[in-house]
Short mmCIF file of C-alpha atoms in Angstrom, two decimals:
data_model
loop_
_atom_site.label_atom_id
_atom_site.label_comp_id
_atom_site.label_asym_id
_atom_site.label_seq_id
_atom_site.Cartn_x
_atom_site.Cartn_y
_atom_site.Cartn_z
CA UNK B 1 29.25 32.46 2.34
CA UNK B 2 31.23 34.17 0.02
CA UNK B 3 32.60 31.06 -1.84
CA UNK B 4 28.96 29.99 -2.02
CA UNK B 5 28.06 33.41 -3.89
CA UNK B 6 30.52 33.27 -6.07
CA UNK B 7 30.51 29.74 -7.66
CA UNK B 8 26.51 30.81 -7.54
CA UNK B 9 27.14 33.82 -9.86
CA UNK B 10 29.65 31.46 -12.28
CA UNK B 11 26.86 29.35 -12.31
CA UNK B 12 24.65 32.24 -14.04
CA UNK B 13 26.63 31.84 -17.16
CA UNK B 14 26.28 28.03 -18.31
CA UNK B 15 22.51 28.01 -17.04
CA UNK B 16 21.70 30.97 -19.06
CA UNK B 17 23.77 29.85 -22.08
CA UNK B 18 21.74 26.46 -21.98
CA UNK B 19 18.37 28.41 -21.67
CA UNK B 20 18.97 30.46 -24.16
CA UNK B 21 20.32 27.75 -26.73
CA UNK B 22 17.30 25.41 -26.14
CA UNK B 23 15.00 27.57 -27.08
CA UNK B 24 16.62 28.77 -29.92
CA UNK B 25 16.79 25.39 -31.08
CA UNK B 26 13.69 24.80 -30.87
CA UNK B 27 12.46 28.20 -32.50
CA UNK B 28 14.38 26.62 -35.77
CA UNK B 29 11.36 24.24 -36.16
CA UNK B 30 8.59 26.51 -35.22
CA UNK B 31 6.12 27.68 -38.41
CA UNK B 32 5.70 30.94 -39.12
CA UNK B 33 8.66 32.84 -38.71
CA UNK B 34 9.16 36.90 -39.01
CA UNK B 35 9.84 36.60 -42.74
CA UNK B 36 6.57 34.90 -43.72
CA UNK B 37 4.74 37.04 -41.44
CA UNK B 38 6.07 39.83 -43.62
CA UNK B 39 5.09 37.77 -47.04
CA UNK B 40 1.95 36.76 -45.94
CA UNK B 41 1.09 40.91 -45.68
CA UNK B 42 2.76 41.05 -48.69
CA UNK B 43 0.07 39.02 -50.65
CA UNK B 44 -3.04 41.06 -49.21
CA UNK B 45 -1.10 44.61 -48.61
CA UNK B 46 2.42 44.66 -50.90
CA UNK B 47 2.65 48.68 -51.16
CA UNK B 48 2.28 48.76 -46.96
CA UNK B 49 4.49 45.66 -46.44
CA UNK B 50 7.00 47.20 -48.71
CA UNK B 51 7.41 49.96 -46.93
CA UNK B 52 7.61 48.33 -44.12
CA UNK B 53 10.81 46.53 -45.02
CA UNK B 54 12.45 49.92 -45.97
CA UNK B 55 11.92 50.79 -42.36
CA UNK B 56 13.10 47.63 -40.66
CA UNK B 57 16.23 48.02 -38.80
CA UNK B 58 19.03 45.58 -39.59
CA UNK B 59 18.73 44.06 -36.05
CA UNK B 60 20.82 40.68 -36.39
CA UNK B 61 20.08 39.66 -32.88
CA UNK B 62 16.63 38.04 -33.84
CA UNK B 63 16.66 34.30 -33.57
CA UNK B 64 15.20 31.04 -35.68
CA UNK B 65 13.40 31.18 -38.12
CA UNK B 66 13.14 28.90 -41.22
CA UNK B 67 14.88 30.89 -43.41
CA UNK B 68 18.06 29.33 -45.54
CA UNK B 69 21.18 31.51 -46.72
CA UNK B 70 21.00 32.61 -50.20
CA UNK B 71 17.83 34.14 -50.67
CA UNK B 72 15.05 31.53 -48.65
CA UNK B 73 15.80 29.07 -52.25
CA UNK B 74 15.34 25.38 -51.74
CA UNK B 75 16.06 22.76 -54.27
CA UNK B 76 14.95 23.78 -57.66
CA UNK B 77 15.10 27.59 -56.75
CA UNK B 78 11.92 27.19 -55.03
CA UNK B 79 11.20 29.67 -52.04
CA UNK B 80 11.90 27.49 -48.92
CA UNK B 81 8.81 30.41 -47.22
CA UNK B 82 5.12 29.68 -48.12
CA UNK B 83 3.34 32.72 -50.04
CA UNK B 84 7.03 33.66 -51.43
CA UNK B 85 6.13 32.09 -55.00
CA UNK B 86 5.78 34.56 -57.46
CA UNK B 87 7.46 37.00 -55.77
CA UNK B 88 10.94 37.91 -57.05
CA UNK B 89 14.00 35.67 -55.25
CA UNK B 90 15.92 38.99 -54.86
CA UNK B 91 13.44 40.35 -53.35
CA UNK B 92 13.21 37.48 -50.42
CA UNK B 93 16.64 37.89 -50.23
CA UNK B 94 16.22 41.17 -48.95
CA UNK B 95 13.58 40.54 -46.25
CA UNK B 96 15.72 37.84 -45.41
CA UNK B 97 18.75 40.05 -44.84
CA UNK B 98 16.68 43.26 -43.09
CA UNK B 99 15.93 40.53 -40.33
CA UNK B 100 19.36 39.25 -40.34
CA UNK B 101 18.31 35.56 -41.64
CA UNK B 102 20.98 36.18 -44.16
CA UNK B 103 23.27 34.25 -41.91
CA UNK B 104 23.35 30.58 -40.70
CA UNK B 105 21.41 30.10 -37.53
CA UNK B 106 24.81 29.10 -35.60
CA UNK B 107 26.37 32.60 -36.53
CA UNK B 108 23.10 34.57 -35.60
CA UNK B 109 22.83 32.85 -32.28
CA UNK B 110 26.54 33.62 -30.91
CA UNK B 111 26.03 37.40 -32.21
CA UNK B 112 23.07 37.37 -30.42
CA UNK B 113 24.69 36.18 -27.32
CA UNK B 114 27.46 38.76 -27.89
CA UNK B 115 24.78 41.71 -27.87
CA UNK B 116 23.04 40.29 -25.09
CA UNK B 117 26.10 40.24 -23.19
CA UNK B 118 26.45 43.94 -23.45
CA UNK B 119 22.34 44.13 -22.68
CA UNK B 120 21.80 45.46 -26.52
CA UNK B 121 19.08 43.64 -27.63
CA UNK B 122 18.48 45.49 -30.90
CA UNK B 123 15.17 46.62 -31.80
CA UNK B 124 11.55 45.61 -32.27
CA UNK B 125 11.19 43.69 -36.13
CA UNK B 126 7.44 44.54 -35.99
CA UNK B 127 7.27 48.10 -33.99
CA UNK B 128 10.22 51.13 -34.72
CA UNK B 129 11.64 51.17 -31.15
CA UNK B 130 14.38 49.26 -29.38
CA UNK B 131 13.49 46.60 -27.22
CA UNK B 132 15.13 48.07 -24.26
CA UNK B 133 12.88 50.67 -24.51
CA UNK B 134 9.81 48.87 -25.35
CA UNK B 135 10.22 46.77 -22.12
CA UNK B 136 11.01 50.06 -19.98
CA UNK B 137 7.70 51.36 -21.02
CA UNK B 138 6.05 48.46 -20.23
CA UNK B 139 7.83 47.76 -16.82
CA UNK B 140 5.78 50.00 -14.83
CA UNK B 141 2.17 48.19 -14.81
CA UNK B 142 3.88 44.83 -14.25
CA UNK B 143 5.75 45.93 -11.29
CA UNK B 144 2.79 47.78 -9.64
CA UNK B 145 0.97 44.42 -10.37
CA UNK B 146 3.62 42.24 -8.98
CA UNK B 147 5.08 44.09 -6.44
CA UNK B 148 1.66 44.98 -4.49
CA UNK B 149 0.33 41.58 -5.55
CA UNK B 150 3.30 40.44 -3.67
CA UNK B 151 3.51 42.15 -0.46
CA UNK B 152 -0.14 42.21 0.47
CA UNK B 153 0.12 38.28 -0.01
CA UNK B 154 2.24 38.40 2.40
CA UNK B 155 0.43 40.84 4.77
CA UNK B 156 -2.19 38.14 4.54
CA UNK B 157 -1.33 35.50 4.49
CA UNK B 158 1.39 35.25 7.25
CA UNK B 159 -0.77 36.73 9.97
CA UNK B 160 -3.80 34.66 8.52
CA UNK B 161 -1.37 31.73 8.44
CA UNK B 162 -0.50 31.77 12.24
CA UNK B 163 -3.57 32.44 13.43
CA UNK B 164 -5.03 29.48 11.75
CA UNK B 165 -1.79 27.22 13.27
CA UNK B 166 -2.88 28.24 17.03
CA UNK B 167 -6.23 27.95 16.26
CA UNK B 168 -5.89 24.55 14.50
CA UNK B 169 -9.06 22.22 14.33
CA UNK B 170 -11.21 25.33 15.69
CA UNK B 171 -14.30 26.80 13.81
CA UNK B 172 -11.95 29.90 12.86
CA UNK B 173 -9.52 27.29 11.15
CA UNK B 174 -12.04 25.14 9.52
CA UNK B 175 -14.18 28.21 7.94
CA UNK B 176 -11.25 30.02 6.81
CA UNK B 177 -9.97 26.94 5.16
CA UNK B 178 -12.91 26.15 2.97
CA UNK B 179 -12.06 30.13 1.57
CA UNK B 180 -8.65 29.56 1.09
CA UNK B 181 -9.76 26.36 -0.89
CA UNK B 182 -12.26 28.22 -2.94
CA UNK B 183 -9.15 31.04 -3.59
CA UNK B 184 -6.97 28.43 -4.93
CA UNK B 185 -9.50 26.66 -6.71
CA UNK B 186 -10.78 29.83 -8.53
CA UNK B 187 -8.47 30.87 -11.48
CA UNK B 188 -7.92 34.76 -11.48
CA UNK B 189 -9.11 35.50 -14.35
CA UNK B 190 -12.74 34.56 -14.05
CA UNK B 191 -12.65 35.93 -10.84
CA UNK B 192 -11.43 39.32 -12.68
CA UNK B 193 -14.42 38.78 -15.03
CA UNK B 194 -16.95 38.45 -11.90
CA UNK B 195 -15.67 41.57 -10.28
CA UNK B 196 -15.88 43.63 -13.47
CA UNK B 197 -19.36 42.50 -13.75
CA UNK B 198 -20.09 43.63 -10.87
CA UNK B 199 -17.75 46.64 -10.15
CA UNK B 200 -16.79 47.73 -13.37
CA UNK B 201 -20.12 48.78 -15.17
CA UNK B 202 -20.71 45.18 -16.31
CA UNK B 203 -24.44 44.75 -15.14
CA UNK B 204 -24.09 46.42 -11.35
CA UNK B 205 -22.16 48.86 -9.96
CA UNK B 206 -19.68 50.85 -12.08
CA UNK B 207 -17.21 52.02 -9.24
CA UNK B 208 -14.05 51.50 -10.71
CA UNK B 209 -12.53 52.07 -14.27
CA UNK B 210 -11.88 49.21 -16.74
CA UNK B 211 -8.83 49.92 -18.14
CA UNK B 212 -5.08 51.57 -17.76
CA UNK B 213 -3.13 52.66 -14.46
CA UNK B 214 -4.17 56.28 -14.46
CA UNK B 215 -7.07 58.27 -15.50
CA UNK B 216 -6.59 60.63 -18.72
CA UNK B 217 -6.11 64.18 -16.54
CA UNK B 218 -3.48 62.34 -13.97
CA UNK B 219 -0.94 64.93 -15.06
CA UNK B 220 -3.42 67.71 -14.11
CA UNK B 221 -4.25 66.37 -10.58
CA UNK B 222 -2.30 66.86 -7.50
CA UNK B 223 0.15 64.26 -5.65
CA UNK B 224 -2.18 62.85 -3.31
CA UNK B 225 -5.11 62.97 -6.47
CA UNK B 226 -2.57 60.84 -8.28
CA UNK B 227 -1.78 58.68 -5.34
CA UNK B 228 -5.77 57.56 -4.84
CA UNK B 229 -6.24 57.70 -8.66
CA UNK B 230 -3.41 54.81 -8.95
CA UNK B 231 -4.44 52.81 -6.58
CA UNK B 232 -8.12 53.41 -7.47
CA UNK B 233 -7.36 51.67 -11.01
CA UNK B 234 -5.35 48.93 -9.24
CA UNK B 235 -7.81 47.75 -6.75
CA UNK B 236 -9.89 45.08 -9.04
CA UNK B 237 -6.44 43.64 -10.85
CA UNK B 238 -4.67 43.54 -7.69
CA UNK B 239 -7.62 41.26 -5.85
CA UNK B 240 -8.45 39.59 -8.49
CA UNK B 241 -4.44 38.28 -8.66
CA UNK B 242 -4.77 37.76 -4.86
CA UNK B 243 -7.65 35.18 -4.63
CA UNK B 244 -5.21 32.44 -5.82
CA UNK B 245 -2.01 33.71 -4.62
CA UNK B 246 -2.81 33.82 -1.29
CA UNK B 247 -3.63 30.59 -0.63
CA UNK B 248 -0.86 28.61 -1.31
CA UNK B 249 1.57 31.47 0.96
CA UNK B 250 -1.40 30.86 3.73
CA UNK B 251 -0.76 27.56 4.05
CA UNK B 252 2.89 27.47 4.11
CA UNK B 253 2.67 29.29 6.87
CA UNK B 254 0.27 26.83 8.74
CA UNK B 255 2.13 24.11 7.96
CA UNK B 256 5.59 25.73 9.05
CA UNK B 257 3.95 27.00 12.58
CA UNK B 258 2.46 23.96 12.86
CA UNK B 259 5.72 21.84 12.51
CA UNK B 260 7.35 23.98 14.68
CA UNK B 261 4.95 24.46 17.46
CA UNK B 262 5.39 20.34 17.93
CA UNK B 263 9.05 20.50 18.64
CA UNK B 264 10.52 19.25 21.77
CA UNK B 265 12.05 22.75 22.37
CA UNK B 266 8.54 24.87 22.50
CA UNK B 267 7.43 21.73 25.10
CA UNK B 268 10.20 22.72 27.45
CA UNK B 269 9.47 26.93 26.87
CA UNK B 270 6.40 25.93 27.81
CA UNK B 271 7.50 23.72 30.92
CA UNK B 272 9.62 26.74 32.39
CA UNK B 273 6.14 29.00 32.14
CA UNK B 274 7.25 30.88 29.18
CA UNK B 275 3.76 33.03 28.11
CA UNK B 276 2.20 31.50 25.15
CA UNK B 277 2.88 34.90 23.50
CA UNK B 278 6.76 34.89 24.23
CA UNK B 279 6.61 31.07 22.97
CA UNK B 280 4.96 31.52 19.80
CA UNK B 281 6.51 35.36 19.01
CA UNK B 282 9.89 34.67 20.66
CA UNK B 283 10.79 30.92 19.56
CA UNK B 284 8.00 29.72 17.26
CA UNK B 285 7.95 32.42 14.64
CA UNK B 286 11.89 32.88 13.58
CA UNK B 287 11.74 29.18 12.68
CA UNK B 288 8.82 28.84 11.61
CA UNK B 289 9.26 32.05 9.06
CA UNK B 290 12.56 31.31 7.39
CA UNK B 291 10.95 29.55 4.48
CA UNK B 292 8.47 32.20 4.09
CA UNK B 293 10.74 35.13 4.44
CA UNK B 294 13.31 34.00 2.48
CA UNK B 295 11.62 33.39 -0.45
CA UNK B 296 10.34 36.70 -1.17
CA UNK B 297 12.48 37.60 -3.79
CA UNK B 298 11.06 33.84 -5.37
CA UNK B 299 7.96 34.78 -5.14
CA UNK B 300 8.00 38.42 -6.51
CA UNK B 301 9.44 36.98 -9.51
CA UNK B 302 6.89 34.42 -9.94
CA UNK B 303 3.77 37.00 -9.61
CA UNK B 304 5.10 39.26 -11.15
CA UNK B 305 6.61 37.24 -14.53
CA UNK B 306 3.54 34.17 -14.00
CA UNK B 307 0.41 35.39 -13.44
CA UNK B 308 -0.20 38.78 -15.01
CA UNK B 309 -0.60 37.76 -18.85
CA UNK B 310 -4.76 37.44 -18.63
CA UNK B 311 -5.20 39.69 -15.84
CA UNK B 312 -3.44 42.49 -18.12
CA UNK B 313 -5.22 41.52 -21.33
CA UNK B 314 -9.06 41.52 -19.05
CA UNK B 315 -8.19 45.21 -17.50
CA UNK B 316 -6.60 46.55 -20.86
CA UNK B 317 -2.98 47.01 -18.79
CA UNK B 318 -0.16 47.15 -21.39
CA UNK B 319 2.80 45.39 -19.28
CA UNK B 320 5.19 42.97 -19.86
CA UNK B 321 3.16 40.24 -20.05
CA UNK B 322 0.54 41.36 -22.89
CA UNK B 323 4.13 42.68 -24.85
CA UNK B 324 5.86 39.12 -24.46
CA UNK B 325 2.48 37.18 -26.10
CA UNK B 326 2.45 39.43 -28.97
CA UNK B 327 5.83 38.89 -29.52
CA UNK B 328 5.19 34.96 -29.67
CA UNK B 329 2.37 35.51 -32.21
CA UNK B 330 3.59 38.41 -33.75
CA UNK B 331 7.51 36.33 -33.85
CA UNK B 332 9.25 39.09 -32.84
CA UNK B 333 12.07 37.27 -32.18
CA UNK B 334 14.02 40.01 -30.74
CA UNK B 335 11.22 41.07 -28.23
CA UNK B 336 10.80 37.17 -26.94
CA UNK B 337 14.23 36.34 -26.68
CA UNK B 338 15.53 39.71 -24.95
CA UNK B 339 12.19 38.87 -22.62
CA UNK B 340 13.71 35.27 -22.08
CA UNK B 341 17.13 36.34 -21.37
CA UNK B 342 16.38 39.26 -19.52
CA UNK B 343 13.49 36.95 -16.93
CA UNK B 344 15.72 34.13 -17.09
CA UNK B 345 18.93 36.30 -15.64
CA UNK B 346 16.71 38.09 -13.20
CA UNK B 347 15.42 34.48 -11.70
CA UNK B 348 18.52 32.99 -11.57
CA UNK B 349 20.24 35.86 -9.52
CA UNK B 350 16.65 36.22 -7.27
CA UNK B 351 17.63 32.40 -6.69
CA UNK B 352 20.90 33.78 -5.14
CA UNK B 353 19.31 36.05 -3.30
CA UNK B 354 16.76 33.88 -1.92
CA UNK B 355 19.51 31.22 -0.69
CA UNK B 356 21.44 34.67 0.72
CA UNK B 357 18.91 35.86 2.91
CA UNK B 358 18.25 32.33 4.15
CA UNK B 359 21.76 32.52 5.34
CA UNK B 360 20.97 35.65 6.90
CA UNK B 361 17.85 34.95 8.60
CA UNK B 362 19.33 31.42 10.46
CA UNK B 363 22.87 31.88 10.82
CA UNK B 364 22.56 27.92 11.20
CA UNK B 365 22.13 27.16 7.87
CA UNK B 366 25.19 26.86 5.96
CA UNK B 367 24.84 25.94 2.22
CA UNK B 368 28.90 25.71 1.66
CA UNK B 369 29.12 23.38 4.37
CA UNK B 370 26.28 21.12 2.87
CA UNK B 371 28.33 21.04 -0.54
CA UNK B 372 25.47 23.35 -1.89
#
């Protein structure tokens, strides 16, 4: 196994690298980049965009943008930026160099891998605070959305999941199908628009709040006050993010019971009088459950980095997935592509841990053996 692990981890490097330099590449040809953000403010708002620049921080680990070396000048000494004309080339220059576009986009991308490398990803262009920081303070909603999203999906879904495989074909199976049909079907986020309309104060019943993870006296209420005020705020995000994640978990874990349950080996635990409980509990379910087990860590990261975007923007939740779209239409470069590197590393060593605790769970499986 520990071969396995290790070529794994050296695999981290090249995969990230490649991530990384894609999408860079591709942020060269985007519109819009962080300096004629700043220029377009500068033609409604000079005095505040002005002082803006004298406040930027000389972060050089900010990616593509269209700027060109030498002051943003194309041929003729025109500004390569639209809404620079007019404005003084010296004075483009210097935008260019407080967001580090002073250098060719080759040079800013290896620095930027260098910082990264050392997790300093500079700070905010558009907001005066690191990014570290920013995404620490955002962190907290978008684990307490992901991480309970994630393990009461599995609380129902595996128990729904094998009681719908020994009750195949039945009126239990059928009826609970059609509403794990309508779950998938149903995106989250209009189902988070029903249930504020109808728990929220929309036209009904106002029983929960609207917005944020706490109430505004949290810090004046005791432990188990704060306990049932938390998970009073999280109740409509978090089942309005399980309606579709349930399903698809649910029937996994059909199908996997199911596929098991025909196997020549439950026939003959069966055939020595085995009790349908000891066959199902004893035989059926450590097979059956490796896929779904194993890929916890898989799924955590995909609830948790996937699906929280609208459901944070409908319940006013300031996590990582409202900070990561204003980045994109804000271009904080720094902010998307410390989110990138940072999601991207954390998937690709969840992958290793996924194909770990496989190992773990069925000693049989042996990815080294199968060349893996």
């Amino acid at each position: 196994m520990l071969p396995y692990i290790i070529r794994r981890l050296l695999l981290v490097v090249p995969t990230l690298f490649a991530i990384m330099a894609i999408n860079f590449a591709i942020v060269q040809f985007a519109p819009g980049g962080p300096v004629e953000q700043l220029l377009a403010e500068i033609e409604g708002t000079a005095v505040d965009a002005t002082a803006r620049i004298g406040g930027q921080a000389g972060s050089e680990v900010g990616s593509g943008s269209q700027a060109r070396p030498g002051g943003g000048e194309g041929p003729g000494g025109e500004s390569t930026y639209r809404g620079a004309q007019g404005l003084d080339p010296e004075f483009v220059a210097e935008i260019e160099k407080q967001f580090g576009f002073d250098k060719p986009p080759l040079e800013r991308f290896f620095l930027m891998l260098k910082n990264y490398a050392t997790f300093d990803f500079g700070e905010s262009y558009f907001r005066d605070e690191t990014v570290i920081n920013l995404v620490l303070e955002k962190m907290p909603v978008s684990i307490s959305l992901g991480l309970w999203t994630t393990i009461l999906v599995y609380l129902i879904s595996i128990p729904l999941g094998v009681m719908k495989a020994v009750r195949d074909g039945s009126r239990f199976d059928v009826w609970t199908s059609m509403i794990v049909i309508v779950g998938s079907a149903v995106p989250g986020f209009l189902f988070a628009i029903l249930l504020i309309v109808l728990f929220a104060g929309g036209q009904y019943f106002d029983w929960f709040p609207l917005r944020g993870l706490t109430s505004d006296n949290w810090e004046e209420l005791s432990w188990p006050a704060r306990i049932a005020d938390y998970f009073w705020h999280l109740t409509l995000p978090l089942t309005a993010m399980l309606i579709g994640a349930f399903a698809t978990l649910t029937l996994l874990t059909k199908n996997s019971f199911l596929e098991e349950i025909n196997k020549q080996f439950v026939v003959t635990a069966r055939a020595k009088g085995l009790t349908e409980h000891r066959v199902l509990y004893g035989h059926v379910f450590r097979n059956a459950m490796l896929i779904v087990i194993a890929g916890f860590p898989a799924a955590f990261i995909s609830i948790l980095f996937t699906s929280t975007l609208l459901i944070e923007i409908i319940f006013s939740l300031d996590g990582l997935g409202l900070l990561g779209f204003e980045a994109v239409i804000n271009r904080d470069y720094p902010v998307m592509f410390a989110s990138l590197y940072f999601f991207t590393l954390l998937g690709l060593i969840m992958g290793i841990v996924s194909d770990v605790m496989y190992m773990l769970i069925d000693p049989r499986i042996d990815f080294e053996a199968r060349g893996a």
